[in-house]
Coordinates of C-alpha atoms and ligand atoms in Angstrom, one line a residue:
M1 CA -56.3 76.6 30.1
S2 CA -54.9 73.9 28.2
A3 CA -51.5 74.1 25.6
T4 CA -53.5 74.4 22.7
A5 CA -56.5 77.1 23.7
E6 CA -57.6 78.4 20.2
T7 CA -56.6 82.0 22.1
F8 CA -56.2 83.7 26.0
D9 CA -59.4 84.3 27.3
H10 CA -59.9 88.2 27.2
Q11 CA -61.4 90.7 28.1
T12 CA -63.6 92.9 25.6
K13 CA -63.6 96.6 25.0
P14 CA -67.2 99.2 24.7
E15 CA -66.6 100.0 20.6
A16 CA -64.8 102.9 19.7
E17 CA -67.1 106.7 18.1
Q18 CA -67.1 108.6 15.4
G19 CA -64.3 110.8 16.2
E20 CA -62.9 109.8 19.0
L21 CA -59.0 109.3 19.1
T22 CA -56.8 107.4 21.4
D23 CA -52.7 107.2 22.3
G24 CA -49.8 105.0 22.8
F25 CA -50.3 104.2 26.1
H26 CA -54.0 102.8 25.4
L27 CA -53.2 100.6 22.4
V28 CA -50.6 99.1 24.3
I29 CA -52.5 98.1 27.2
D30 CA -55.8 97.4 24.6
A31 CA -53.1 94.8 22.8
L32 CA -52.5 93.2 26.3
K33 CA -56.1 92.4 27.2
L34 CA -57.0 91.9 24.5
N35 CA -54.8 89.3 24.8
G36 CA -55.8 88.3 28.2
I37 CA -52.1 89.8 29.4
E38 CA -54.0 90.8 33.5
N39 CA -51.6 90.8 35.8
I40 CA -48.3 93.4 35.4
Y41 CA -45.1 93.7 37.1
H42 CA -43.9 96.6 37.5
V43 CA -41.6 99.6 38.8
P44 CA -42.4 102.9 38.2
G45 CA -40.6 105.3 36.3
I46 CA -39.8 108.2 33.0
P47 CA -41.2 107.1 30.8
V48 CA -43.7 104.7 32.1
T49 CA -45.3 106.1 34.8
D50 CA -48.3 106.8 33.3
L51 CA -48.3 103.4 31.4
G52 CA -48.7 101.9 34.7
R53 CA -51.1 104.0 36.5
M54 CA -53.2 103.7 33.6
M55 CA -53.1 100.2 33.5
Q56 CA -53.9 100.0 36.6
A57 CA -56.9 102.3 36.2
E58 CA -58.0 99.7 32.8
G59 CA -57.9 97.0 35.1
M60 CA -55.3 95.4 34.4
R61 CA -53.5 94.3 38.4
V62 CA -50.5 95.7 38.4
I63 CA -47.6 94.9 41.4
S64 CA -44.6 97.9 41.5
F65 CA -41.3 96.8 43.2
R66 CA -38.7 97.9 44.3
H67 CA -36.3 96.8 42.2
E68 CA -36.3 95.5 37.9
S69 CA -35.0 92.2 39.1
N70 CA -37.2 90.8 40.9
A71 CA -40.8 92.2 39.0
G72 CA -39.0 90.1 36.5
N73 CA -38.6 87.2 38.0
A74 CA -42.1 87.6 39.7
A75 CA -42.5 88.0 35.4
A76 CA -41.2 84.4 34.2
I77 CA -42.4 82.6 37.3
A78 CA -45.7 84.9 35.9
G79 CA -45.1 83.0 32.6
Y80 CA -44.1 79.5 33.6
L81 CA -46.9 78.9 36.2
T82 CA -50.1 80.4 33.8
K83 CA -48.1 79.3 30.7
K84 CA -49.3 82.6 28.9
P85 CA -46.5 85.2 28.8
G86 CA -45.2 87.2 32.3
V87 CA -44.8 91.0 31.8
C88 CA -42.3 92.6 33.5
L89 CA -42.4 96.5 33.1
T90 CA -39.2 99.4 33.5
V91 CA -38.1 101.8 32.6
S92 CA -35.5 102.8 30.3
A93 CA -31.5 102.2 30.5
P94 CA -31.0 101.3 34.1
G95 CA -34.2 99.8 34.8
F96 CA -34.0 98.1 31.7
L97 CA -30.8 96.7 33.0
N98 CA -31.4 95.1 36.1
G99 CA -34.5 93.3 33.8
L100 CA -32.5 91.3 32.0
V101 CA -31.0 89.6 34.0
S102 CA -34.6 87.7 34.5
L103 CA -36.1 87.7 30.9
A104 CA -32.2 85.4 30.3
H105 CA -33.6 83.9 33.1
A106 CA -36.5 83.4 31.4
T107 CA -35.2 81.8 28.2
T108 CA -32.9 79.4 29.6
N109 CA -35.5 77.3 31.7
C110 CA -37.7 77.6 28.8
W111 CA -40.1 80.4 30.3
P112 CA -42.7 83.0 28.7
M113 CA -41.9 85.8 29.5
I114 CA -41.8 89.9 28.3
L115 CA -39.9 92.3 28.6
I116 CA -41.4 95.9 27.6
S117 CA -38.9 98.8 29.0
G118 CA -39.6 102.0 27.9
S119 CA -36.3 103.5 25.8
S120 CA -35.1 107.5 24.7
E121 CA -35.5 109.2 21.6
R122 CA -34.4 107.0 18.8
E123 CA -33.3 110.0 16.7
I124 CA -31.1 110.6 19.4
V125 CA -29.9 107.8 20.6
D126 CA -29.0 106.6 17.1
L127 CA -26.2 109.2 16.8
Q128 CA -25.2 108.8 19.9
Q129 CA -26.0 112.4 21.0
G130 CA -26.3 112.1 25.1
D131 CA -30.2 111.3 26.1
Y132 CA -31.9 110.8 29.3
E133 CA -30.7 107.0 29.7
E134 CA -29.3 106.5 26.6
M135 CA -29.0 103.3 25.5
D136 CA -30.1 101.1 22.4
Q137 CA -31.2 99.0 24.6
L138 CA -33.0 96.3 21.6
A139 CA -29.5 95.7 20.9
I140 CA -28.3 94.4 24.1
A141 CA -31.3 92.9 24.8
K142 CA -31.0 90.4 21.3
P143 CA -28.5 88.3 22.4
L144 CA -29.8 87.1 25.4
C145 CA -33.8 86.0 24.6
K146 CA -35.6 84.7 22.5
A147 CA -36.3 87.4 20.5
A148 CA -36.8 91.4 20.3
Y149 CA -38.6 94.1 19.2
R150 CA -39.0 97.4 18.6
I151 CA -42.4 99.9 18.1
L152 CA -41.5 103.0 16.4
H153 CA -45.2 104.5 15.1
A154 CA -48.4 103.1 17.5
E155 CA -49.8 101.7 14.4
D156 CA -48.5 98.5 15.6
I157 CA -48.4 98.5 18.6
G158 CA -51.0 95.3 17.8
V159 CA -48.9 93.5 16.0
G160 CA -45.5 94.5 17.8
V161 CA -47.6 93.1 21.0
A162 CA -48.9 90.6 18.7
R163 CA -45.3 89.4 18.2
A164 CA -43.8 89.7 20.8
I165 CA -46.6 87.2 22.3
R166 CA -46.3 84.5 20.1
A167 CA -42.5 84.4 20.1
A168 CA -42.9 84.0 24.0
V169 CA -45.3 81.1 24.2
S170 CA -45.0 79.2 21.1
G171 CA -41.8 75.9 20.3
R172 CA -40.0 76.6 23.3
P173 CA -40.9 79.0 25.3
G174 CA -39.1 82.4 25.7
G175 CA -38.0 85.4 27.0
V176 CA -39.0 88.4 24.6
Y177 CA -37.9 92.2 24.6
L178 CA -40.6 94.6 23.1
D179 CA -38.8 98.1 23.1
L180 CA -41.4 101.3 23.6
P181 CA -39.7 103.9 22.6
A182 CA -40.9 106.8 25.0
S183 CA -42.0 108.6 21.8
L184 CA -44.9 105.8 20.6
L185 CA -47.0 106.3 24.1
G186 CA -48.2 109.7 23.7
Q187 CA -49.3 109.2 19.2
A188 CA -52.4 109.6 18.6
V189 CA -54.6 107.9 17.1
D190 CA -58.1 108.2 15.2
A191 CA -59.9 105.6 18.1
I192 CA -61.7 103.4 15.6
E193 CA -58.5 103.1 13.3
G194 CA -56.6 102.1 16.5
E195 CA -58.9 99.4 17.6
K196 CA -59.2 98.1 13.6
S197 CA -55.2 97.6 14.6
L198 CA -55.2 95.6 17.5
V199 CA -54.4 92.0 16.6
K200 CA -56.3 89.2 18.8
V201 CA -53.8 86.0 18.8
V202 CA -54.7 82.4 17.4
D203 CA -53.2 80.0 18.3
P204 CA -51.0 81.2 19.9
A205 CA -48.9 77.7 21.1
P206 CA -50.3 75.6 18.4
E207 CA -50.0 72.0 19.3
Q208 CA -47.2 70.1 17.8
R209 CA -47.3 66.3 16.8
P210 CA -44.5 64.5 17.0
A211 CA -44.6 61.4 14.0
V212 CA -46.2 58.4 13.8
H213 CA -42.9 56.2 12.5
A214 CA -41.5 58.7 15.2
I215 CA -44.1 57.5 18.6
E216 CA -43.3 53.9 16.9
R217 CA -39.5 54.1 17.2
A218 CA -39.5 55.5 21.0
L219 CA -42.0 52.8 21.5
H220 CA -39.7 50.2 20.6
Y221 CA -37.1 51.1 22.7
L222 CA -39.2 51.4 26.0
K223 CA -40.7 48.5 24.9
R224 CA -37.6 46.3 24.5
A225 CA -35.8 47.8 27.5
E226 CA -35.3 45.4 30.7
R227 CA -35.4 48.5 33.6
P228 CA -36.7 52.0 32.2
L229 CA -36.3 55.3 33.9
I230 CA -38.2 58.1 32.9
I231 CA -36.7 61.6 34.1
L232 CA -39.5 64.0 34.6
G233 CA -38.8 67.6 34.2
K234 CA -40.2 70.8 34.6
G235 CA -41.0 71.3 30.4
A236 CA -43.4 68.5 31.8
A237 CA -45.2 70.5 34.1
Y238 CA -45.5 73.3 32.5
A239 CA -47.1 72.0 30.0
Q240 CA -50.0 71.4 31.6
C241 CA -51.7 67.9 31.0
D242 CA -51.3 66.1 34.5
D243 CA -53.4 63.7 33.9
L244 CA -52.2 62.6 30.8
V245 CA -48.5 62.2 32.6
R246 CA -49.8 60.6 35.0
R247 CA -52.0 58.5 33.1
F248 CA -48.7 57.4 31.2
V249 CA -46.5 56.9 33.8
E250 CA -48.9 54.7 35.6
T251 CA -49.8 52.8 32.6
S252 CA -45.7 52.3 31.7
G253 CA -45.2 50.7 35.5
I254 CA -41.9 52.4 34.6
P255 CA -40.4 54.5 38.0
Y256 CA -40.0 57.8 36.9
L257 CA -37.3 60.7 38.1
A258 CA -38.9 64.2 39.1
M259 CA -36.9 66.8 38.6
S260 CA -36.7 69.5 41.4
M261 CA -39.6 71.5 39.8
A262 CA -41.4 69.0 37.6
K263 CA -41.7 67.7 41.6
G264 CA -45.6 67.0 42.9
L265 CA -46.2 66.4 38.8
L266 CA -47.1 62.8 40.7
P267 CA -47.1 63.3 44.1
D268 CA -43.8 62.3 45.6
D269 CA -44.7 59.4 47.6
H270 CA -46.5 57.9 43.9
P271 CA -45.1 53.8 44.5
Q272 CA -43.3 54.6 41.6
Y273 CA -41.6 57.7 42.7
A274 CA -38.1 56.9 42.5
G275 CA -36.0 59.7 44.0
A276 CA -35.0 58.5 47.0
A277 CA -33.3 55.5 44.6
R278 CA -31.3 58.2 42.5
S279 CA -27.9 56.4 42.2
L280 CA -29.2 53.0 41.6
V281 CA -31.4 53.7 39.0
L282 CA -29.5 56.8 37.2
K283 CA -26.9 53.7 36.7
G284 CA -28.6 49.9 37.2
S285 CA -31.0 51.5 34.4
D286 CA -30.9 50.6 30.4
C287 CA -32.9 52.3 28.3
V288 CA -34.3 56.3 29.9
M289 CA -37.2 58.1 28.7
L290 CA -36.9 62.3 29.2
V291 CA -40.2 63.4 28.9
G292 CA -39.0 68.3 28.7
A293 CA -36.0 67.5 30.6
R294 CA -32.6 67.9 29.1
L295 CA -29.7 67.0 29.9
N296 CA -27.8 69.8 30.4
W297 CA -25.7 70.3 34.2
L298 CA -27.9 69.1 36.2
L299 CA -28.3 65.6 34.8
S300 CA -24.8 65.2 34.5
H301 CA -25.0 65.4 30.6
G302 CA -26.1 62.1 30.7
K303 CA -23.2 60.4 31.6
G304 CA -19.8 60.1 33.9
K305 CA -20.1 57.4 36.6
Q306 CA -23.3 58.3 38.7
W307 CA -24.9 57.2 34.9
G308 CA -23.0 53.5 34.4
E309 CA -21.0 52.6 31.5
P310 CA -20.8 54.5 28.7
H311 CA -23.2 53.6 26.3
S312 CA -24.9 51.4 28.4
K313 CA -28.7 53.1 27.7
K314 CA -30.6 53.4 24.6
F315 CA -32.9 57.4 25.4
I316 CA -35.9 58.4 24.2
H317 CA -36.6 62.6 24.1
I318 CA -39.6 64.9 24.2
D319 CA -39.1 67.4 23.9
I320 CA -40.7 70.6 22.0
D321 CA -37.3 72.2 20.2
P322 CA -35.2 69.3 17.7
K323 CA -32.0 71.4 19.0
E324 CA -32.6 70.0 22.0
M325 CA -31.3 66.2 20.2
D326 CA -28.6 64.7 20.5
S327 CA -27.1 67.8 22.4
N328 CA -24.6 65.6 25.6
Q329 CA -26.2 62.4 24.8
P330 CA -26.7 60.2 21.0
I331 CA -30.7 60.5 21.5
D332 CA -32.3 56.9 19.8
A333 CA -35.6 58.1 20.2
P334 CA -35.8 60.9 19.7
L335 CA -39.9 62.4 20.2
V336 CA -40.6 66.1 18.8
G337 CA -43.4 67.4 19.6
D338 CA -45.3 68.6 22.2
I339 CA -45.2 66.7 25.9
E340 CA -50.1 66.4 25.5
S341 CA -49.8 65.4 21.8
C342 CA -46.5 63.0 22.3
L343 CA -47.7 61.3 25.7
A344 CA -51.4 61.2 23.7
D345 CA -49.9 59.3 21.4
L346 CA -47.8 57.1 23.5
L347 CA -50.6 55.8 25.2
A348 CA -52.4 55.0 22.7
G349 CA -50.1 52.2 21.2
M350 CA -49.9 51.3 24.8
E351 CA -52.5 48.7 25.0
G352 CA -51.6 45.6 26.8
W353 CA -49.5 47.1 27.9
K354 CA -46.3 44.2 29.6
K355 CA -45.4 46.4 33.3
P356 CA -41.4 46.9 34.1
S357 CA -40.2 43.4 36.0
E358 CA -40.5 42.7 39.6
D359 CA -36.7 42.4 39.7
W360 CA -35.9 45.9 38.4
L361 CA -38.8 47.6 40.9
G362 CA -38.4 45.7 43.6
A363 CA -34.5 46.6 43.7
I364 CA -35.2 50.4 43.8
R365 CA -38.7 49.7 45.8
D366 CA -36.0 48.2 49.2
K367 CA -33.9 51.4 47.7
V368 CA -36.4 53.6 48.2
E369 CA -37.0 52.7 51.7
T370 CA -33.9 51.5 52.9
N371 CA -32.9 55.4 52.8
V372 CA -36.6 57.1 53.4
A373 CA -35.8 54.9 57.3
K374 CA -32.2 55.7 57.4
M375 CA -33.3 59.9 56.5
A376 CA -36.1 59.5 59.1
P377 CA -34.3 59.9 62.2
R378 CA -32.9 63.6 61.4
L379 CA -35.6 64.9 60.4
Q380 CA -37.6 64.3 63.9
N381 CA -34.5 66.1 65.6
N382 CA -35.6 69.2 68.2
N383 CA -32.1 70.7 68.4
V384 CA -31.7 73.7 69.5
P385 CA -29.7 74.9 67.3
M386 CA -32.1 74.2 64.0
D387 CA -29.4 72.1 62.1
F388 CA -31.4 71.7 58.0
H389 CA -33.1 68.5 59.1
G390 CA -34.7 69.6 62.0
A391 CA -36.0 72.6 60.4
L392 CA -36.7 70.9 57.6
G393 CA -38.6 67.7 59.0
R394 CA -41.5 70.4 59.8
L395 CA -41.7 72.3 57.1
K396 CA -42.5 68.8 55.2
R397 CA -45.0 68.2 57.9
I398 CA -46.6 71.4 57.2
M399 CA -46.9 71.1 53.7
A400 CA -48.0 67.8 53.4
D401 CA -51.4 69.5 55.3
H402 CA -50.8 71.8 53.1
P403 CA -51.2 70.7 49.8
D404 CA -52.0 73.7 47.7
A405 CA -48.9 76.3 49.7
I406 CA -47.0 76.9 46.0
L407 CA -42.9 76.3 47.8
V408 CA -40.5 78.9 46.7
N409 CA -37.0 77.5 47.4
E410 CA -33.1 79.5 46.8
G411 CA -29.9 79.3 48.8
A412 CA -27.0 76.4 48.7
N413 CA -27.7 73.9 51.3
T414 CA -31.3 75.8 52.5
L415 CA -32.3 74.7 48.1
D416 CA -30.7 71.4 48.3
F417 CA -31.8 70.1 51.4
A418 CA -35.9 71.4 51.0
R419 CA -35.7 69.5 47.4
S420 CA -34.6 66.3 49.0
V421 CA -36.7 66.7 52.4
I422 CA -39.8 68.3 51.3
D423 CA -42.6 66.1 49.3
M424 CA -44.9 68.0 47.0
A425 CA -48.1 66.0 45.7
K426 CA -49.0 68.8 43.1
P427 CA -47.8 70.2 40.6
R428 CA -46.6 73.3 39.9
K429 CA -45.9 74.1 43.8
R430 CA -42.5 73.9 43.8
L431 CA -41.0 76.9 43.2
D432 CA -37.2 77.5 42.5
V433 CA -33.9 78.8 40.8
G434 CA -34.1 76.9 38.2
T435 CA -31.7 75.7 35.5
W436 CA -28.7 78.5 36.6
G437 CA -30.0 78.4 40.2
V438 CA -29.5 82.1 40.2
M439 CA -29.4 82.8 43.4
G440 CA -32.2 86.2 44.2
I441 CA -35.6 84.6 42.8
G442 CA -37.5 84.3 46.5
M443 CA -39.2 87.3 46.5
G444 CA -40.4 87.9 43.2
T445 CA -41.5 84.2 43.3
A446 CA -43.3 84.2 46.1
I447 CA -45.2 87.3 45.0
A448 CA -45.8 86.4 41.3
A449 CA -46.9 82.7 43.2
A450 CA -49.2 84.5 45.0
V451 CA -51.1 86.8 42.5
E452 CA -51.5 84.4 40.1
T453 CA -52.6 81.9 42.0
G454 CA -54.2 83.6 45.3
H455 CA -52.2 80.2 47.4
P456 CA -49.9 80.7 50.3
V457 CA -46.8 80.8 49.4
V458 CA -43.9 78.9 51.4
A459 CA -40.2 81.0 50.4
V460 CA -38.2 78.1 51.9
E461 CA -34.5 81.5 52.3
G462 CA -31.1 81.0 52.2
D463 CA -30.1 83.9 53.9
S464 CA -28.1 84.8 51.3
A465 CA -30.6 84.5 49.2
F466 CA -32.6 86.3 50.6
G467 CA -30.2 89.1 50.6
F468 CA -31.3 89.6 47.0
S469 CA -34.3 90.2 46.8
G470 CA -35.1 90.9 50.9
M471 CA -36.6 95.0 50.0
E472 CA -39.1 93.0 48.7
V473 CA -41.5 91.9 52.2
E474 CA -42.4 95.8 51.9
T475 CA -44.3 94.3 48.5
I476 CA -45.7 92.1 49.9
C477 CA -46.7 93.3 52.7
R478 CA -47.8 96.2 50.8
Y479 CA -50.4 94.1 48.3
D480 CA -50.7 92.2 51.2
L481 CA -50.1 89.1 50.0
P482 CA -50.8 85.4 52.4
V483 CA -46.5 85.0 51.7
C484 CA -44.7 83.5 55.4
V485 CA -41.0 83.5 54.6
V486 CA -38.8 81.6 56.2
V487 CA -34.9 82.4 56.5
F488 CA -32.6 79.7 57.6
N489 CA -30.4 81.7 59.3
N490 CA -26.9 80.2 59.7
S491 CA -25.2 83.3 59.6
G492 CA -23.4 82.7 56.6
I493 CA -23.3 81.5 52.7
Y494 CA -22.3 78.2 53.1
R495 CA -21.3 78.2 56.7
G496 CA -21.9 81.3 59.1
T497 CA -17.9 80.8 60.1
D498 CA -15.9 81.9 57.5
T499 CA -12.8 84.2 59.4
D500 CA -10.5 86.7 57.4
P501 CA -6.9 85.1 57.8
T502 CA -5.5 88.8 57.7
G503 CA -7.5 89.3 60.4
R504 CA -8.7 92.9 59.4
D505 CA -12.5 92.1 58.2
P506 CA -14.9 89.5 58.2
G507 CA -14.9 86.7 56.2
T508 CA -15.9 86.8 53.0
T509 CA -18.6 84.4 53.3
V510 CA -20.1 84.9 56.5
F511 CA -22.9 87.8 57.6
V512 CA -24.0 89.9 60.6
R513 CA -24.1 87.4 63.1
D514 CA -27.8 87.0 65.1
S515 CA -29.5 89.2 62.3
K516 CA -32.8 89.9 63.4
Y517 CA -34.9 89.6 59.5
D518 CA -37.7 89.2 61.7
L519 CA -37.7 93.0 62.4
M520 CA -37.7 93.4 58.6
M521 CA -42.0 92.4 57.9
Q522 CA -42.2 94.0 60.8
A523 CA -40.8 97.1 60.2
F524 CA -43.4 97.3 57.5
G525 CA -47.1 96.3 59.6
G526 CA -46.3 92.3 58.8
E527 CA -45.6 89.4 61.0
G528 CA -42.3 89.0 62.8
V529 CA -41.4 86.3 64.5
T530 CA -37.7 84.1 65.2
A531 CA -38.0 80.4 65.6
H532 CA -35.0 79.1 67.4
S533 CA -36.4 75.2 68.1
P534 CA -37.7 73.1 65.8
D535 CA -41.5 73.9 67.7
D536 CA -40.6 77.5 66.8
L537 CA -41.1 77.3 64.2
E538 CA -43.8 75.2 62.9
R539 CA -46.0 76.8 65.2
A540 CA -44.6 80.0 63.7
V541 CA -45.1 78.6 60.3
R542 CA -48.5 77.0 60.9
E543 CA -50.0 80.9 62.1
A544 CA -48.7 82.2 58.7
I545 CA -50.8 80.0 56.7
A546 CA -53.8 79.9 58.4
S547 CA -53.8 83.9 58.7
G548 CA -52.1 84.5 55.3
K549 CA -50.5 87.9 57.1
P550 CA -47.6 88.9 55.1
T551 CA -44.7 86.9 57.9
L552 CA -40.7 86.4 58.5
V553 CA -39.5 83.6 60.2
N554 CA -35.7 83.9 61.6
A555 CA -35.4 80.2 61.7
I556 CA -31.8 80.4 63.8
I557 CA -29.5 78.0 62.0
D558 CA -26.4 76.5 63.9
P559 CA -23.4 78.0 61.6
E560 CA -21.2 75.4 62.0
A561 CA -24.3 73.3 59.8
G562 CA -24.0 74.3 56.0
T563 CA -21.2 72.8 53.5
E564 CA -19.4 74.7 51.1
S565 CA -21.3 75.0 48.2
G566 CA -24.7 72.5 48.9
R567 CA -24.3 69.2 47.1
I568 CA -22.3 71.0 44.3
G569 CA -18.9 71.7 45.9
N570 CA -17.3 69.8 43.2
L571 CA -18.3 72.3 40.5
N572 CA -15.4 74.9 42.6
P573 CA -12.0 75.4 40.7
Q574 CA -9.6 75.0 43.2
S575 CA -6.3 76.8 43.7
V576 CA -2.6 75.1 42.9
V577 CA -1.0 77.5 45.5
K578 CA -1.0 75.8 48.8
K579 CA -0.4 79.0 51.3
Ligands
ADP1 P1 -35.2 70.2 34.0 O1 -34.5 71.2 34.9 O2 -37.3 70.2 34.8 O3 -34.3 69.0 33.4 P2 -35.8 72.2 31.8 O4 -35.5 73.4 31.7 O5 -34.3 71.1 31.2 O6 -36.0 70.8 33.1 O7 -36.1 71.0 30.7 C1 -37.1 71.2 29.9 C2 -36.9 71.1 28.8 O8 -39.6 71.5 28.6 C3 -37.0 72.2 27.2 O9 -36.0 71.5 26.8 C4 -38.0 72.5 27.0 O10 -37.8 72.7 25.1 C5 -39.1 71.5 26.7 N1 -40.9 72.0 26.7 C6 -41.3 72.7 27.3 N2 -42.9 73.1 27.6 C7 -42.8 71.9 26.0 C8 -44.3 71.6 25.8 N3 -45.6 71.8 26.3 N4 -43.8 69.4 25.4 C9 -42.5 69.8 25.0 N5 -41.6 70.3 25.5 C10 -41.8 71.7 26.4
MG2 MG1 -26.7 80.8 54.8

């Protein structure tokens, strides 16, 4: 479905009869279904246990998790993958709070999500008389998301759900909080009136066409550039106008970089992909066009040594949010609009386009070739214990043979190395820690990826990262999802070699040596395998993909192999006290 579809696909329901009653529970369900919401990521409990049961009975797919953080991360990534709000349903206060991290994460990443939480009685909460799980959830959610609403009357459920959906997906997408007090759900309403009160959102994410002069200005700079560069971000992947992105990049002939989750928007082995010459193109370019990518910390805010001389470049920036312009660097050609419209209008003005000079393209090609050749032998090692490259070399091959499989990736070294080693061939196949670099997205993301797409999922997890959501292997087994979790087990955070200088306790960053993570999956009826060598690893992952069975591969990595904080060790503050 494209961004500009009039409404989301929806299910219809038989009409209500005279004298029939409905209630808040059913109106919530009907409102969601009317707007094409089919999947719910959930943890049951008071006051939403029956709501979850009824959703399932009414044909929605309800996935019950072990912890709301993971259900929320699932909803967040479902939003990214489908352009419909991913919905997470939780209990009041503690469940709501657990869901908030993912709501803020969705908002930060510009993904549409709705966190629906039950809440306790307004009269008691507002007088602070001490209700069961008393908390003013609406007030707490507000600063952490794009919009927050509370529905007090069953007749308002239609409007409340419609507002939540529109707020989540329109303009810059983000997280929305929807507060449903317990007393709302049981409110009775005449069924015919209830049905009339529902709202089917028309054109939930309206097209935003850029102005003609803004397109002309952008083409003006692009045409004059001698060493142009395109940077594709996950906003471009989210936009789901993949053919247009490809046509624009190929027509322009301009080399491009893909941000982590934009990898595969064009295949990573595309001749214009400059990923292996990143330093060269960032420094050497004279005009940078950002497409759904922000100049945030992930791009060093567009300044500093890696960007070359200050003021040496022109910036063209496509984004749906006008406030994003000039946020870090002055933008010479702001293109405010949706990516699909912007790229279509740019393409229309590119007849007879002259591709960049062979000087620029040749220099990049040489650099890419040299760097790829340098990396190749490291990826072929069969060392025991494994290092990151030996293990990832095999996963790279496996993913190349399964271009539809989805790669979920988190960790420190496990994340950094996998991002650069494993090529993606198709859009939205790489799902990772996003803008914040959150640890703990792993299992929620893997589950939603399997549920939303039906494709096999390979989750490459640092052992620390895995620990944040590891209990959800039970959920993976319960729903029998085609998820293969590969735990890169180097017995610690960054490395497994830290010690306590006083000798009293384990070092703060180490875990139990030789942990048998594979037994966790076996405990719930899935497959568990220990891999000591790259050969073991390759065999186990290929079998898991072929069988579609929930599998955990405990990949034993040399505890000496990692580096502090992966590639972002520079972000650690340094103490001035030397001991
Ligand atoms: P990355 O981390 O991959 O660089 P970011 O999350 O920083 O990507 O940037 C994504 C950007 O894409 C956000 O600024 C967001 O406003 C923008 N965006 C999302 N959807 C669209 C769309 N359909 N059209 C234009 N811009 C979009
Ligand atoms: Mg580790």
